[in-house]
GROMACS .gro file of C-alpha atoms in nm:
model
  256
    1MET     CA    1   9.546  -1.866   5.695
    2ASN     CA    2   9.464  -2.057   5.958
    3LYS     CA    3   9.219  -1.973   6.284
    4TYR     CA    4   9.495  -1.826   6.495
    5GLY     CA    5   9.588  -1.579   6.175
    6LYS     CA    6   9.266  -1.484   6.184
    7GLU     CA    7   9.254  -1.422   6.511
    8PHE     CA    8   9.593  -1.244   6.556
    9TYR     CA    9   9.522  -0.997   6.280
   10LYS     CA   10   9.157  -0.869   6.431
   11LEU     CA   11   9.328  -0.826   6.765
   12TYR     CA   12   9.608  -0.662   6.608
   13GLN     CA   13   9.373  -0.414   6.428
   14GLN     CA   14   9.242  -0.380   6.748
   15THR     CA   15   9.555  -0.242   6.883
   16ASP     CA   16   9.606  -0.004   6.607
   17GLY     CA   17   9.688   0.290   6.890
   18HIS     CA   18   9.926   0.085   7.085
   19ASP     CA   19  10.302   0.167   7.075
   20TYR     CA   20  10.465  -0.174   7.048
   21PHE     CA   21  10.842  -0.061   7.128
   22LEU     CA   22  11.074   0.103   7.304
   23HIS     CA   23  11.402   0.237   7.147
   24HIS     CA   24  11.724   0.151   7.330
   25GLU     CA   25  12.105   0.262   7.246
   26ILE     CA   26  12.359   0.008   7.350
   27ILE     CA   27  12.748   0.078   7.301
   28ILE     CA   28  12.928  -0.254   7.182
   29GLY     CA   29  13.287  -0.246   7.119
   30GLY     CA   30  13.285   0.119   7.029
   31ARG     CA   31  12.973   0.057   6.814
   32ARG     CA   32  12.602   0.194   6.885
   33PHE     CA   33  12.332  -0.061   6.850
   34HIS     CA   34  11.957   0.022   6.792
   35VAL     CA   35  11.772  -0.224   7.026
   36VAL     CA   36  11.412  -0.241   7.033
   37GLU     CA   37  11.206  -0.344   7.330
   38PHE     CA   38  10.841  -0.516   7.261
   39VAL     CA   39  10.584  -0.397   7.453
   40PRO     CA   40  10.325  -0.673   7.387
   41VAL     CA   41   9.936  -0.640   7.487
   42LYS     CA   42   9.775  -0.931   7.650
   43SER     CA   43   9.554  -1.045   7.348
   44ILE     CA   44   9.840  -1.098   7.153
   45LEU     CA   45  10.020  -1.279   7.445
   46ASN     CA   46   9.702  -1.501   7.439
   47ASN     CA   47   9.719  -1.571   7.076
   48CYS     CA   48  10.065  -1.649   7.106
   49TYR     CA   49  10.001  -1.892   7.376
   50LYS     CA   50   9.710  -2.052   7.186
   51ILE     CA   51   9.953  -2.140   6.877
   52ALA     CA   52  10.193  -2.326   7.149
   53ASP     CA   53   9.947  -2.502   7.308
   54GLU     CA   54   9.867  -2.616   7.002
   55LYS     CA   55  10.222  -2.652   6.832
   56ALA     CA   56  10.338  -2.845   7.139
   57LYS     CA   57  10.165  -3.135   7.093
   58TYR     CA   58  10.308  -3.231   6.753
   59THR     CA   59  10.705  -3.129   6.825
   60ARG     CA   60  10.923  -3.376   6.967
   61ASP     CA   61  10.940  -3.470   7.309
   62GLU     CA   62  11.343  -3.411   7.300
   63GLY     CA   63  11.509  -3.044   7.278
   64GLN     CA   64  11.775  -2.940   7.098
   65ASP     CA   65  12.016  -3.113   7.327
   66ALA     CA   66  11.844  -3.440   7.252
   67LYS     CA   67  11.743  -3.453   7.618
   68MET     CA   68  11.346  -3.548   7.698
   69ARG     CA   69  11.111  -3.251   7.769
   70GLU     CA   70  10.824  -3.244   7.997
   71PRO     CA   71  10.481  -3.100   7.824
   72ALA     CA   72  10.472  -2.815   8.023
   73LYS     CA   73  10.819  -2.736   7.949
   74LYS     CA   74  10.762  -2.798   7.566
   75VAL     CA   75  10.479  -2.520   7.579
   76ILE     CA   76  10.632  -2.241   7.729
   77ASN     CA   77  10.969  -2.314   7.523
   78GLN     CA   78  10.719  -2.282   7.225
   79PHE     CA   79  10.530  -1.963   7.345
   80LYS     CA   80  10.870  -1.778   7.412
   81GLY     CA   81  10.962  -1.885   7.013
   82ILE     CA   82  10.621  -1.805   6.892
   83MET     CA   83  10.635  -1.468   7.097
   84ALA     CA   84  10.941  -1.373   6.949
   85GLU     CA   85  10.822  -1.431   6.618
   86ALA     CA   86  10.503  -1.218   6.666
   87ALA     CA   87  10.753  -0.937   6.797
   88ILE     CA   88  10.946  -0.969   6.466
   89HIS     CA   89  10.605  -0.955   6.258
   90ILE     CA   90  10.500  -0.632   6.401
   91PHE     CA   91  10.835  -0.473   6.414
   92LEU     CA   92  10.854  -0.510   6.026
   93ASN     CA   93  10.517  -0.376   5.973
   94ARG     CA   94  10.552  -0.079   6.263
   95GLU     CA   95  10.908  -0.010   6.251
   96CYS     CA   96  10.997  -0.105   5.893
   97GLY     CA   97  10.699  -0.023   5.680
   98PHE     CA   98  10.620  -0.312   5.529
   99PRO     CA   99  10.256  -0.352   5.409
  100LEU     CA  100  10.120  -0.654   5.636
  101GLU     CA  101   9.995  -0.841   5.341
  102SER     CA  102  10.384  -0.856   5.214
  103ILE     CA  103  10.487  -1.043   5.569
  104SER     CA  104  10.381  -1.415   5.641
  105ARG     CA  105  10.431  -1.602   5.948
  106TRP     CA  106  10.417  -1.972   5.920
  107ASP     CA  107  10.238  -2.053   6.230
  108LEU     CA  108   9.974  -1.827   6.114
  109GLU     CA  109   9.956  -1.993   5.747
  110ARG     CA  110  10.032  -2.360   5.811
  111SER     CA  111   9.700  -2.567   5.760
  112ASP     CA  112   9.784  -2.778   6.048
  113PHE     CA  113  10.087  -2.871   6.305
  114LYS     CA  114  10.188  -3.191   6.252
  115SER     CA  115  10.399  -3.172   5.984
  116ALA     CA  116  10.752  -2.947   5.970
  117GLU     CA  117  10.751  -2.945   5.561
  118ASN     CA  118  10.816  -2.642   5.395
  119GLU     CA  119  10.830  -2.470   5.716
  120TYR     CA  120  10.973  -2.123   5.798
  121ASP     CA  121  10.949  -1.860   6.051
  122ILE     CA  122  10.873  -1.533   5.851
  123LYS     CA  123  10.876  -1.422   5.530
  124VAL     CA  124  10.893  -1.059   5.366
  125ASN     CA  125  10.801  -1.028   4.990
  126ASN     CA  126  10.961  -0.716   4.833
  127ARG     CA  127  10.964  -0.628   4.490
  128GLY     CA  128  10.844  -0.963   4.422
  129ARG     CA  129  11.134  -1.137   4.609
  130ASP     CA  130  11.116  -1.348   4.919
  131PHE     CA  131  11.293  -1.308   5.215
  132CYS     CA  132  11.266  -1.582   5.514
  133ILE     CA  133  11.371  -1.458   5.839
  134GLU     CA  134  11.519  -1.697   6.149
  135SER     CA  135  11.438  -1.608   6.466
  136ARG     CA  136  11.614  -1.793   6.757
  137SER     CA  137  11.564  -1.662   7.099
  138SER     CA  138  11.690  -1.748   7.439
  139GLY     CA  139  11.688  -1.604   7.815
  140SER     CA  140  11.953  -1.405   7.999
  141TYR     CA  141  11.941  -1.397   8.387
  142HIS     CA  142  12.257  -1.361   8.483
  143THR     CA  143  12.393  -1.060   8.238
  144SER     CA  144  12.289  -0.745   8.180
  145LEU     CA  145  12.151  -0.674   7.832
  146ARG     CA  146  12.477  -0.531   7.752
  147GLU     CA  147  12.697  -0.779   7.857
  148PHE     CA  148  12.483  -1.061   7.683
  149MET     CA  149  12.518  -0.854   7.337
  150GLN     CA  150  12.883  -0.859   7.426
  151ARG     CA  151  12.942  -1.183   7.503
  152TYR     CA  152  12.688  -1.402   7.290
  153ASP     CA  153  12.580  -1.453   6.929
  154ILE     CA  154  12.313  -1.474   6.665
  155ILE     CA  155  12.195  -1.813   6.608
  156GLY     CA  156  12.175  -1.962   6.256
  157LYS     CA  157  12.081  -2.303   6.140
  158TYR     CA  158  12.179  -2.598   6.351
  159THR     CA  159  12.200  -2.976   6.316
  160ASN     CA  160  12.210  -3.322   6.547
  161GLU     CA  161  12.132  -3.645   6.556
  162ILE     CA  162  11.766  -3.589   6.496
  163LYS     CA  163  11.768  -3.294   6.246
  164ARG     CA  164  12.022  -3.335   5.992
  165GLN     CA  165  11.972  -3.059   5.752
  166GLU     CA  166  11.876  -2.711   5.762
  167LYS     CA  167  11.801  -2.471   5.514
  168LYS     CA  168  12.008  -2.146   5.524
  169SER     CA  169  11.756  -1.816   5.561
  170ASP     CA  170  11.795  -1.487   5.445
  171LEU     CA  171  11.837  -1.273   5.718
  172TYR     CA  172  11.884  -1.398   6.121
  173ILE     CA  173  11.762  -1.164   6.418
  174ARG     CA  174  11.818  -1.219   6.759
  175PRO     CA  175  11.540  -1.186   7.019
  176VAL     CA  176  11.649  -1.222   7.415
  177PHE     CA  177  11.433  -1.237   7.697
  178GLN     CA  178  11.562  -1.058   7.955
  179TYR     CA  179  11.534  -1.109   8.344
  180THR     CA  180  11.506  -0.749   8.535
  181ASN     CA  181  11.634  -0.921   8.863
  182PRO     CA  182  11.995  -0.864   8.843
  183ASP     CA  183  12.061  -1.116   9.136
  184MET     CA  184  11.894  -1.446   8.985
  185ASP     CA  185  12.081  -1.738   9.032
  186ASN     CA  186  12.077  -2.061   8.808
  187GLY     CA  187  11.829  -2.238   9.030
  188GLU     CA  188  11.587  -1.926   9.018
  189TYR     CA  189  11.588  -1.935   8.672
  190LYS     CA  190  11.487  -2.261   8.580
  191LYS     CA  191  11.211  -2.218   8.874
  192ALA     CA  192  11.109  -1.904   8.694
  193VAL     CA  193  11.094  -2.031   8.340
  194GLU     CA  194  10.743  -2.196   8.496
  195HIS     CA  195  10.601  -1.834   8.523
  196THR     CA  196  10.703  -1.689   8.226
  197TYR     CA  197  10.385  -1.573   8.080
  198GLN     CA  198  10.304  -1.420   8.413
  199ASP     CA  199  10.647  -1.245   8.439
  200ILE     CA  200  10.587  -1.118   8.090
  201SER     CA  201  10.268  -0.977   8.177
  202GLU     CA  202  10.400  -0.818   8.489
  203ASN     CA  203  10.714  -0.664   8.318
  204SER     CA  204  10.977  -0.839   8.533
  205LEU     CA  205  11.087  -1.044   8.214
  206LYS     CA  206  11.110  -0.839   7.882
  207LEU     CA  207  11.195  -0.920   7.530
  208PHE     CA  208  11.421  -0.734   7.301
  209LEU     CA  209  11.532  -0.753   6.958
  210THR     CA  210  11.945  -0.712   6.958
  211ALA     CA  211  12.080  -0.766   6.645
  212ALA     CA  212  12.081  -0.906   6.286
  213ALA     CA  213  12.290  -1.069   6.031
  214GLY     CA  214  12.221  -1.150   5.650
  215LYS     CA  215  12.342  -1.499   5.515
  216GLU     CA  216  12.675  -1.357   5.395
  217GLU     CA  217  12.772  -1.266   5.740
  218MET     CA  218  12.647  -1.597   5.888
  219TYR     CA  219  12.783  -1.815   5.666
  220GLY     CA  220  13.085  -1.576   5.601
  221SER     CA  221  13.437  -1.582   5.751
  222LYS     CA  222  13.305  -1.413   6.068
  223GLY     CA  223  13.072  -1.706   6.153
  224TYR     CA  224  13.157  -2.015   6.332
  225TYR     CA  225  12.992  -2.351   6.452
  226LYS     CA  226  12.921  -2.401   6.818
  227ASN     CA  227  12.839  -2.662   7.057
  228MET     CA  228  12.657  -2.443   7.325
  229ARG     CA  229  12.663  -2.752   7.557
  230GLN     CA  230  12.366  -2.912   7.369
  231GLY     CA  231  12.506  -3.250   7.316
  232SER     CA  232  12.555  -3.352   6.961
  233THR     CA  233  12.353  -3.007   6.849
  234GLN     CA  234  12.629  -2.792   6.640
  235TYR     CA  235  12.467  -2.432   6.576
  236ARG     CA  236  12.613  -2.182   6.298
  237CYS     CA  237  12.646  -1.843   6.479
  238ILE     CA  238  12.800  -1.484   6.454
  239ARG     CA  239  12.900  -1.282   6.724
  240ILE     CA  240  12.638  -1.029   6.824
  241ARG     CA  241  12.919  -0.733   6.829
  242ASP     CA  242  13.034  -0.873   6.444
  243ALA     CA  243  12.665  -0.815   6.307
  244TYR     CA  244  12.423  -0.555   6.274
  245ASP     CA  245  12.185  -0.356   6.514
  246MET     CA  246  11.795  -0.364   6.419
  247ASP     CA  247  11.823  -0.100   6.137
  248PHE     CA  248  12.005  -0.336   5.921
  249VAL     CA  249  11.665  -0.524   5.902
  250LYS     CA  250  11.513  -0.284   5.672
  251THR     CA  251  11.805  -0.195   5.501
  252TYR     CA  252  11.909  -0.553   5.404
  253ILE     CA  253  11.578  -0.648   5.234
  254GLU     CA  254  11.539  -0.327   5.055
  255ASN     CA  255  11.896  -0.342   4.910
  256GLN     CA  256  11.903  -0.653   4.768
   0.00000   0.00000   0.00000
């Protein structure tokens, strides 16, 4: 465990009395989806930001669209991804009941951030078997959360000119950063991204864990490939409405 992991577990223990999740029920295609809203504390957000700042030093300047990114944008993107993984980490413990010692997050374990070798997002060990969980988050600003879930996808592995291969995970979870301003346009969204940390702290940007899918669904008949206007990058996806709600996470891991 690295210094960020030691800090995270210490801070998490100190927030034992904090309720990290609000629960919502959203109807999608006539089905009830249990969605959880992450309610972070500032100390955990700061831990995520420290990791993002360090990690961004060693990540490629090219984004998934193969375009160059400014250093500040790299940190913000890393921060959002790390915050989503922290939310899943805590969800697995608090809501699914998996012991902390059975959950691993690579950014808390890795000895350095220079190499992506053997990289994963989150692992859960259940009865001696490791389950790899992939988190792919994005922002939503011109739709409500319900509209987002009706129209968009859980995102699986991707490939492009830089990243030729990526391993399949066992389980895929879809975090969404939802802006509360319903009238935000694209220009305002691009400007708001610079203030992500502040917006989360002030509750004008919320993080939801919306849906999940196993690799059987992701790479089965309902899965498909999508470009998402990201240059040569091809994503494996499954529509949220064709997947499962957050109750599926515990069921999937326990029943394998």
